[in-house]
Amino acid sequence: MLNILIIGAGGREHALAWKFAQDARVRQIYVAPGNAGTANMQRVRNIPLTRVSDLLTFAKQNDIGLTFVGAEALLVEGIVDTFQAQGLTIFGPDQQAAQLEGSKRFAKDFMHKYGVKTAAYAAFHELDAALAHLHDCPYPTVVKASGLAAGKGVVICQNQAEAEAAVRAMMEKRRFGEAGAEIVIEEYLDGYECSLLSFCDSRSIVPLVSARDHKTIGENNTGENTGGMGVIAPHPRFGAAEMDAFRRDILEPTLRGIQAEGMNFAGVIFFGLMVTVRGVYLLEYNMRFGDPETQAVLPLLDSELLDAVQAALERRLDANVFRWKDAHACCVVAASKGYPGDYRTGLPIHHLEQARFYAQVFIAGAKYSDGQYLTSGGRVLNLVGVAQTAAEARQKAYDAIARVQFDGITWRRDIGA
């Protein structure tokens, strides 16, 4: 029997705990710090810890057999290195490999070095140099904060004025904090996006079910970027030809680069892709499960997640450790009014039990206090419908979200449309 520690506080971590809790080999799951969803699960307990040193002490004192890192910040800080130095089993990239997410400049340089198909780019840590570069850019162009920005640090600019405003907001006004101290300006790619989670053991990379994220706050891909307003899986347009191109132009050179750089880890690589008429391009790496992609993909996994994690840790990963349902998933995010900007918290959430009649409910930004669910974040709930067809899955998700109520609740009406 195994004790598991999951690190993170969002809907992704609720989904991970939900999946691990279905495995009879798991004795107890701890989630640090967790949320209202993980607070009310059997064999699951929240612990109010966020610092690496405190998590390390807890793991050693509570016979933790596996630590699974959901959130990215501690990976970049080096939690995997710290745990491994103490002989503890932890799933995730070491600090070196985590830089593939922690620094977009590092990631783009890695892609260029090992022939990963990606957009042309230039990186800057000085404002004047970045502004000068914009004079010669083709437009549209893309401005990205190089550091961690919770999925929000990307701005597509239609002209030089918009690009200058985006650069100043990141580098001068620090809109995304220190994440914008360095920026990447890159070629705009026209096509459709695809999220492809995968497991990696540094000997092989195995893709999971493809997914389509909906990043912007508004319908028809309008408004500001968010952490993700909904997901469908599998991606309806990402077929065998696109998968072949991904393997050839992105997966295989990425694996060669990981091996050449001595990145020896077992963890997740999230490939953010753009599919164009010129082929499949890599937009970015994330070195952990995506949110909300995880909430749509895990309900489609028909085998035990623990089997795949152990196979990766033992460096025997292959596609056979995953078994998938012949089904579709649609995840719709219920957000607070004002997100991704300012929003209110502490608002009572009503009728969750009614929503659970129609779909799986993963809680993201909510706390449980005095027998009541209260909002605590911008993205509050994930409503996930699973069915034999994409249309049925979508209907379940929207039937569920229509039952939930809290002041200012908002969601996109076109997820999977």
Short mmCIF file of C-alpha atoms in Angstrom, two decimals:
data_model
loop_
_atom_site.label_atom_id
_atom_site.label_comp_id
_atom_site.label_asym_id
_atom_site.label_seq_id
_atom_site.Cartn_x
_atom_site.Cartn_y
_atom_site.Cartn_z
CA MET A 1 0.00 0.00 0.00
CA LEU A 2 1.30 3.39 -1.05
CA ASN A 3 1.05 6.88 0.40
CA ILE A 4 1.07 9.60 -2.29
CA LEU A 5 1.80 13.31 -1.96
CA ILE A 6 0.35 15.55 -4.70
CA ILE A 7 1.66 19.12 -4.79
CA GLY A 8 -0.64 21.86 -6.05
CA ALA A 9 -3.96 23.56 -5.40
CA GLY A 10 -6.01 23.56 -8.61
CA GLY A 11 -8.47 21.54 -10.62
CA ARG A 12 -5.55 19.56 -12.03
CA GLU A 13 -4.60 18.35 -8.55
CA HIS A 14 -8.22 17.46 -7.76
CA ALA A 15 -8.30 15.37 -10.95
CA LEU A 16 -5.00 13.67 -10.07
CA ALA A 17 -6.23 12.82 -6.57
CA TRP A 18 -9.52 11.54 -8.03
CA LYS A 19 -7.67 9.22 -10.41
CA PHE A 20 -5.13 7.95 -7.89
CA ALA A 21 -7.89 7.35 -5.32
CA GLN A 22 -9.48 4.76 -7.63
CA ASP A 23 -6.40 2.53 -7.26
CA ALA A 24 -6.70 -0.12 -4.52
CA ARG A 25 -2.91 -0.04 -4.02
CA VAL A 26 -3.08 3.52 -2.69
CA ARG A 27 -3.50 3.81 1.08
CA GLN A 28 -3.58 7.58 1.59
CA ILE A 29 -3.28 10.67 -0.61
CA TYR A 30 -2.08 14.00 0.74
CA VAL A 31 -2.52 17.17 -1.32
CA ALA A 32 -0.40 20.24 -0.55
CA PRO A 33 -2.07 22.62 -0.16
CA GLY A 34 -5.12 21.26 -2.02
CA ASN A 35 -8.54 22.88 -2.28
CA ALA A 36 -12.21 22.31 -1.48
CA GLY A 37 -12.39 19.39 -3.91
CA THR A 38 -9.60 17.41 -2.29
CA ALA A 39 -10.85 18.38 1.18
CA ASN A 40 -13.95 16.20 0.77
CA MET A 41 -12.59 12.99 -0.70
CA GLN A 42 -12.17 9.65 1.02
CA ARG A 43 -8.53 8.66 1.67
CA VAL A 44 -7.48 12.20 0.71
CA ARG A 45 -6.26 14.87 3.12
CA ASN A 46 -5.13 18.44 2.50
CA ILE A 47 -1.98 19.68 4.21
CA PRO A 48 -1.21 23.44 4.38
CA LEU A 49 2.37 23.24 3.11
CA THR A 50 3.93 25.07 0.15
CA ARG A 51 7.68 25.36 0.89
CA VAL A 52 10.08 22.72 -0.40
CA SER A 53 11.74 22.27 3.00
CA ASP A 54 8.39 21.68 4.74
CA LEU A 55 7.20 19.28 2.04
CA LEU A 56 10.45 17.34 2.29
CA THR A 57 10.09 16.97 6.05
CA PHE A 58 6.46 15.87 5.69
CA ALA A 59 7.35 13.27 3.06
CA LYS A 60 10.08 11.78 5.23
CA GLN A 61 7.89 11.68 8.35
CA ASN A 62 4.78 10.23 6.69
CA ASP A 63 6.17 7.35 4.63
CA ILE A 64 5.41 9.00 1.29
CA GLY A 65 6.18 6.45 -1.43
CA LEU A 66 5.50 8.79 -4.35
CA THR A 67 5.45 12.55 -4.69
CA PHE A 68 3.67 13.90 -7.80
CA VAL A 69 4.28 17.57 -8.56
CA GLY A 70 1.35 19.25 -10.29
CA ALA A 71 2.32 22.92 -10.22
CA GLU A 72 5.27 24.35 -12.14
CA ALA A 73 6.87 26.84 -9.74
CA LEU A 74 8.37 24.26 -7.38
CA LEU A 75 9.72 22.25 -10.32
CA VAL A 76 11.65 25.29 -11.48
CA GLU A 77 12.80 25.85 -7.89
CA GLY A 78 14.33 22.36 -7.88
CA ILE A 79 12.05 20.29 -5.68
CA VAL A 80 12.83 17.11 -7.63
CA ASP A 81 16.58 17.50 -7.05
CA THR A 82 15.99 18.12 -3.33
CA PHE A 83 13.76 15.07 -2.85
CA GLN A 84 16.01 12.78 -4.87
CA ALA A 85 19.04 13.85 -2.85
CA GLN A 86 17.20 12.52 0.21
CA GLY A 87 16.35 9.22 -1.50
CA LEU A 88 12.66 10.01 -1.99
CA THR A 89 10.68 8.95 -5.07
CA ILE A 90 9.31 11.96 -6.95
CA PHE A 91 7.74 12.24 -10.41
CA GLY A 92 8.73 15.33 -12.38
CA PRO A 93 11.67 17.00 -14.14
CA ASP A 94 14.79 18.04 -12.29
CA GLN A 95 15.71 21.72 -12.15
CA GLN A 96 17.68 21.61 -15.40
CA ALA A 97 14.86 20.04 -17.40
CA ALA A 98 12.26 22.28 -15.72
CA GLN A 99 13.93 25.25 -17.41
CA LEU A 100 12.26 24.08 -20.63
CA GLU A 101 9.15 25.61 -19.07
CA GLY A 102 10.69 28.07 -16.63
CA SER A 103 12.47 30.07 -19.35
CA LYS A 104 11.02 30.49 -22.81
CA ARG A 105 14.40 31.71 -23.99
CA PHE A 106 16.06 28.54 -22.72
CA ALA A 107 13.35 26.46 -24.40
CA LYS A 108 13.61 28.26 -27.74
CA ASP A 109 17.40 27.96 -27.71
CA PHE A 110 17.01 24.23 -26.98
CA MET A 111 14.54 23.83 -29.86
CA HIS A 112 16.87 25.65 -32.25
CA LYS A 113 19.90 23.64 -31.14
CA TYR A 114 18.27 20.24 -31.64
CA GLY A 115 16.17 20.95 -34.72
CA VAL A 116 12.72 21.03 -33.12
CA LYS A 117 10.30 22.67 -35.55
CA THR A 118 9.30 26.01 -34.05
CA ALA A 119 8.65 29.63 -34.98
CA ALA A 120 11.51 32.07 -35.63
CA TYR A 121 12.28 34.15 -32.54
CA ALA A 122 14.49 36.68 -30.78
CA ALA A 123 14.96 37.10 -27.02
CA PHE A 124 15.59 40.33 -25.11
CA HIS A 125 16.35 41.41 -21.56
CA GLU A 126 16.75 45.12 -22.42
CA LEU A 127 13.72 47.27 -23.25
CA ASP A 128 15.38 49.46 -25.90
CA ALA A 129 16.67 46.48 -27.86
CA ALA A 130 13.24 44.84 -27.81
CA LEU A 131 11.53 48.03 -29.02
CA ALA A 132 14.09 48.47 -31.80
CA HIS A 133 13.45 44.91 -32.98
CA LEU A 134 9.76 45.70 -33.46
CA HIS A 135 10.55 48.10 -36.32
CA ASP A 136 11.50 45.19 -38.57
CA CYS A 137 8.94 42.61 -37.40
CA PRO A 138 6.33 41.19 -39.72
CA TYR A 139 2.86 41.52 -38.24
CA PRO A 140 1.01 39.94 -36.54
CA THR A 141 3.80 39.04 -34.12
CA VAL A 142 3.82 37.34 -30.71
CA VAL A 143 5.27 38.79 -27.50
CA LYS A 144 5.89 36.37 -24.62
CA ALA A 145 7.11 36.80 -21.08
CA SER A 146 10.06 34.43 -20.78
CA GLY A 147 9.35 33.32 -17.22
CA LEU A 148 6.39 31.62 -15.56
CA ALA A 149 3.19 33.62 -15.99
CA ALA A 150 0.44 31.07 -15.19
CA GLY A 151 -0.43 30.67 -18.87
CA LYS A 152 -1.24 34.37 -19.33
CA GLY A 153 2.06 35.87 -20.52
CA VAL A 154 1.44 35.67 -24.28
CA VAL A 155 0.13 38.57 -26.39
CA ILE A 156 -0.63 38.38 -30.13
CA CYS A 157 0.01 41.84 -31.58
CA GLN A 158 -1.54 42.98 -34.86
CA ASN A 159 0.75 45.98 -35.40
CA GLN A 160 3.80 47.78 -34.04
CA ALA A 161 1.81 49.94 -31.64
CA GLU A 162 0.24 46.90 -30.00
CA ALA A 163 3.61 45.16 -29.84
CA GLU A 164 5.26 48.17 -28.20
CA ALA A 165 2.45 48.33 -25.64
CA ALA A 166 2.85 44.63 -24.87
CA VAL A 167 6.63 44.91 -24.52
CA ARG A 168 6.36 47.91 -22.19
CA ALA A 169 3.66 46.23 -20.12
CA MET A 170 5.91 43.22 -19.56
CA MET A 171 9.36 44.76 -19.27
CA GLU A 172 8.66 48.24 -17.92
CA LYS A 173 5.43 47.91 -15.93
CA ARG A 174 6.09 44.28 -14.90
CA ARG A 175 2.54 43.18 -15.65
CA PHE A 176 3.62 39.57 -15.12
CA GLY A 177 6.16 40.32 -12.42
CA GLU A 178 9.69 39.03 -12.92
CA ALA A 179 8.42 36.66 -15.63
CA GLY A 180 8.61 39.69 -17.98
CA ALA A 181 12.15 40.74 -17.08
CA GLU A 182 13.13 38.88 -20.25
CA ILE A 183 10.84 38.46 -23.24
CA VAL A 184 10.68 36.46 -26.45
CA ILE A 185 9.33 37.98 -29.66
CA GLU A 186 8.46 35.36 -32.21
CA GLU A 187 6.92 34.71 -35.58
CA TYR A 188 3.14 34.45 -35.64
CA LEU A 189 1.93 31.07 -36.87
CA ASP A 190 -1.49 30.76 -38.49
CA GLY A 191 -3.30 27.50 -37.79
CA TYR A 192 -5.00 25.68 -34.95
CA GLU A 193 -3.56 24.73 -31.58
CA CYS A 194 -3.29 21.29 -30.04
CA SER A 195 -2.26 20.27 -26.53
CA LEU A 196 -0.38 16.98 -26.33
CA LEU A 197 0.49 15.70 -22.87
CA SER A 198 3.10 12.96 -22.73
CA PHE A 199 5.10 10.86 -20.30
CA CYS A 200 8.88 10.87 -20.50
CA ASP A 201 11.51 8.65 -18.85
CA SER A 202 14.46 10.13 -20.80
CA ARG A 203 14.63 6.92 -22.83
CA SER A 204 11.31 7.41 -24.57
CA ILE A 205 8.39 9.86 -24.80
CA VAL A 206 4.85 8.48 -25.00
CA PRO A 207 2.04 10.88 -26.03
CA LEU A 208 -1.35 10.69 -24.34
CA VAL A 209 -4.72 11.57 -25.87
CA SER A 210 -4.66 14.85 -27.78
CA ALA A 211 -6.67 17.81 -26.50
CA ARG A 212 -7.90 21.19 -27.67
CA ASP A 213 -7.64 24.03 -25.16
CA HIS A 214 -9.65 27.26 -25.36
CA LYS A 215 -7.31 29.90 -23.97
CA THR A 216 -9.09 33.23 -24.27
CA ILE A 217 -11.78 34.54 -21.95
CA GLY A 218 -14.26 35.29 -24.76
CA GLU A 219 -16.11 33.23 -27.34
CA ASN A 220 -14.59 32.82 -30.80
CA ASN A 221 -11.07 33.20 -29.35
CA THR A 222 -11.55 36.82 -28.31
CA GLY A 223 -10.33 38.71 -25.27
CA GLU A 224 -7.34 38.14 -23.04
CA ASN A 225 -5.49 34.88 -22.59
CA THR A 226 -6.34 32.91 -19.46
CA GLY A 227 -5.06 29.73 -17.89
CA GLY A 228 -7.66 27.94 -20.05
CA MET A 229 -11.46 28.22 -20.23
CA GLY A 230 -12.22 24.71 -21.46
CA VAL A 231 -10.90 21.62 -23.21
CA ILE A 232 -12.13 18.85 -25.45
CA ALA A 233 -10.37 15.52 -25.92
CA PRO A 234 -9.44 13.96 -28.21
CA HIS A 235 -8.73 16.86 -30.56
CA PRO A 236 -11.14 16.47 -33.51
CA ARG A 237 -8.64 17.68 -36.14
CA PHE A 238 -5.40 16.14 -34.90
CA GLY A 239 -5.24 12.85 -36.78
CA ALA A 240 -2.67 10.27 -37.82
CA ALA A 241 -0.89 12.52 -40.33
CA GLU A 242 -0.49 15.29 -37.76
CA MET A 243 0.74 12.78 -35.16
CA ASP A 244 3.34 11.45 -37.61
CA ALA A 245 4.58 14.99 -38.28
CA PHE A 246 4.70 15.70 -34.54
CA ARG A 247 6.78 12.60 -33.88
CA ARG A 248 9.21 13.34 -36.69
CA ASP A 249 9.64 17.09 -36.26
CA ILE A 250 9.12 17.60 -32.54
CA LEU A 251 9.05 14.49 -30.34
CA GLU A 252 12.13 12.75 -31.73
CA PRO A 253 14.41 15.83 -31.79
CA THR A 254 13.19 16.75 -28.30
CA LEU A 255 14.15 13.32 -27.01
CA ARG A 256 17.57 13.58 -28.69
CA GLY A 257 18.07 16.94 -27.00
CA ILE A 258 17.04 15.65 -23.59
CA GLN A 259 19.52 12.81 -23.90
CA ALA A 260 22.32 14.99 -25.26
CA GLU A 261 21.87 17.49 -22.41
CA GLY A 262 21.88 14.73 -19.79
CA MET A 263 18.34 15.47 -18.57
CA ASN A 264 17.65 12.23 -16.73
CA PHE A 265 14.14 12.39 -15.27
CA ALA A 266 10.73 10.73 -15.18
CA GLY A 267 7.87 13.16 -15.63
CA VAL A 268 5.42 14.85 -17.94
CA ILE A 269 6.12 16.93 -21.03
CA PHE A 270 3.24 19.03 -22.31
CA PHE A 271 3.74 19.94 -25.96
CA GLY A 272 1.83 23.06 -26.97
CA LEU A 273 1.47 22.74 -30.75
CA MET A 274 0.35 24.85 -33.69
CA VAL A 275 -0.78 22.93 -36.77
CA THR A 276 -0.33 24.95 -39.96
CA VAL A 277 -0.32 24.34 -43.70
CA ARG A 278 3.48 24.16 -43.37
CA GLY A 279 3.37 21.42 -40.78
CA VAL A 280 3.22 20.97 -37.01
CA TYR A 281 5.18 23.51 -34.95
CA LEU A 282 6.05 23.55 -31.26
CA LEU A 283 4.87 26.68 -29.45
CA GLU A 284 6.11 25.77 -25.98
CA TYR A 285 7.01 23.05 -23.52
CA ASN A 286 5.32 22.70 -20.16
CA MET A 287 7.02 20.21 -17.87
CA ARG A 288 3.93 19.04 -15.97
CA PHE A 289 0.32 18.14 -16.57
CA GLY A 290 -1.66 20.96 -18.14
CA ASP A 291 -4.60 22.65 -16.49
CA PRO A 292 -7.41 22.21 -17.56
CA GLU A 293 -6.21 19.58 -20.08
CA THR A 294 -5.65 17.08 -17.26
CA GLN A 295 -9.28 17.34 -16.21
CA ALA A 296 -10.41 16.23 -19.69
CA VAL A 297 -7.71 13.63 -20.39
CA LEU A 298 -7.66 11.66 -17.11
CA PRO A 299 -11.36 10.69 -17.27
CA LEU A 300 -10.57 9.01 -20.60
CA LEU A 301 -7.75 6.92 -19.11
CA ASP A 302 -9.05 3.37 -18.62
CA SER A 303 -5.89 2.04 -16.94
CA GLU A 304 -4.28 3.02 -13.65
CA LEU A 305 -2.26 6.22 -13.62
CA LEU A 306 0.06 4.67 -11.04
CA ASP A 307 1.13 1.98 -13.54
CA ALA A 308 2.32 4.62 -16.01
CA VAL A 309 4.11 6.62 -13.32
CA GLN A 310 5.94 3.55 -12.04
CA ALA A 311 6.89 2.49 -15.56
CA ALA A 312 8.44 5.92 -16.18
CA LEU A 313 10.26 5.91 -12.84
CA GLU A 314 11.67 2.45 -13.62
CA ARG A 315 12.72 3.57 -17.14
CA ARG A 316 10.51 1.00 -18.89
CA LEU A 317 7.94 3.38 -20.37
CA ASP A 318 6.04 2.39 -23.51
CA ALA A 319 2.62 2.97 -25.00
CA ASN A 320 1.27 -0.29 -23.54
CA VAL A 321 1.09 1.17 -20.02
CA PHE A 322 -1.83 3.34 -21.16
CA ARG A 323 -5.29 2.03 -22.03
CA TRP A 324 -7.87 4.52 -23.27
CA LYS A 325 -11.66 4.58 -23.33
CA ASP A 326 -13.37 4.86 -26.70
CA ALA A 327 -15.02 8.09 -25.61
CA HIS A 328 -14.87 11.89 -25.68
CA ALA A 329 -14.51 14.44 -22.90
CA CYS A 330 -15.55 18.10 -22.70
CA CYS A 331 -14.38 20.29 -19.83
CA VAL A 332 -16.00 23.70 -19.31
CA VAL A 333 -14.53 26.15 -16.80
CA ALA A 334 -16.75 28.23 -14.53
CA ALA A 335 -14.89 31.45 -13.75
CA SER A 336 -15.42 34.50 -11.57
CA LYS A 337 -16.56 37.75 -13.19
CA GLY A 338 -13.50 39.87 -13.98
CA TYR A 339 -11.09 36.99 -14.53
CA PRO A 340 -8.30 37.07 -15.80
CA GLY A 341 -8.23 40.55 -14.24
CA ASP A 342 -9.58 41.48 -10.82
CA TYR A 343 -12.36 39.34 -9.40
CA ARG A 344 -14.17 38.82 -6.10
CA THR A 345 -13.66 35.84 -3.79
CA GLY A 346 -15.53 34.34 -0.86
CA LEU A 347 -18.76 33.95 -2.83
CA PRO A 348 -21.01 30.99 -1.89
CA ILE A 349 -21.30 28.25 -4.53
CA HIS A 350 -24.69 26.57 -4.84
CA HIS A 351 -26.06 23.35 -6.39
CA LEU A 352 -22.80 21.42 -6.89
CA GLU A 353 -24.63 18.17 -6.15
CA GLN A 354 -27.06 18.87 -8.97
CA ALA A 355 -24.15 19.48 -11.34
CA ARG A 356 -22.55 16.17 -10.35
CA PHE A 357 -25.64 14.37 -11.62
CA TYR A 358 -24.67 15.39 -15.17
CA ALA A 359 -20.86 15.55 -15.17
CA GLN A 360 -17.68 15.08 -13.18
CA VAL A 361 -16.96 18.20 -11.12
CA PHE A 362 -13.35 19.13 -10.39
CA ILE A 363 -12.91 22.07 -8.06
CA ALA A 364 -10.19 24.58 -8.92
CA GLY A 365 -10.49 27.92 -7.10
CA ALA A 366 -12.73 27.20 -4.13
CA LYS A 367 -12.39 26.55 -0.41
CA TYR A 368 -14.63 24.65 2.00
CA SER A 369 -15.60 26.49 5.16
CA ASP A 370 -18.34 25.79 7.73
CA GLY A 371 -20.02 23.28 5.45
CA GLN A 372 -20.09 25.61 2.45
CA TYR A 373 -18.14 25.97 -0.79
CA LEU A 374 -16.78 29.48 -1.36
CA THR A 375 -14.94 30.87 -4.39
CA SER A 376 -11.23 31.54 -3.85
CA GLY A 377 -9.82 31.94 -7.37
CA GLY A 378 -10.48 33.16 -10.89
CA ARG A 379 -11.13 29.73 -12.36
CA VAL A 380 -13.51 28.17 -9.86
CA LEU A 381 -14.87 24.88 -11.25
CA ASN A 382 -14.27 22.38 -14.05
CA LEU A 383 -17.37 20.58 -15.33
CA VAL A 384 -16.36 17.50 -17.36
CA GLY A 385 -18.78 15.53 -19.50
CA VAL A 386 -17.70 12.11 -20.82
CA ALA A 387 -19.69 10.24 -23.47
CA GLN A 388 -19.43 8.11 -26.58
CA THR A 389 -19.66 11.14 -28.86
CA ALA A 390 -18.22 14.64 -28.63
CA ALA A 391 -21.69 16.18 -28.88
CA GLU A 392 -23.01 14.11 -25.96
CA ALA A 393 -19.96 14.95 -23.83
CA ARG A 394 -20.42 18.63 -24.56
CA GLN A 395 -24.12 18.48 -23.67
CA LYS A 396 -23.33 16.84 -20.32
CA ALA A 397 -20.78 19.51 -19.43
CA TYR A 398 -23.15 22.35 -20.28
CA ASP A 399 -26.09 20.69 -18.52
CA ALA A 400 -23.89 20.54 -15.42
CA ILE A 401 -22.60 24.10 -15.52
CA ALA A 402 -26.12 25.45 -16.00
CA ARG A 403 -27.02 24.06 -12.55
CA VAL A 404 -24.21 25.75 -10.66
CA GLN A 405 -24.69 29.21 -9.19
CA PHE A 406 -22.47 31.82 -7.60
CA ASP A 407 -22.51 35.60 -7.92
CA GLY A 408 -20.83 36.64 -11.16
CA ILE A 409 -20.37 33.14 -12.57
CA THR A 410 -19.19 33.22 -16.18
CA TRP A 411 -18.22 30.64 -18.78
CA ARG A 412 -17.65 30.30 -22.49
CA ARG A 413 -20.59 28.96 -24.49
CA ASP A 414 -18.49 27.65 -27.39
CA ILE A 415 -16.21 25.01 -25.86
CA GLY A 416 -16.05 22.22 -28.42
CA ALA A 417 -18.50 23.94 -30.73
#
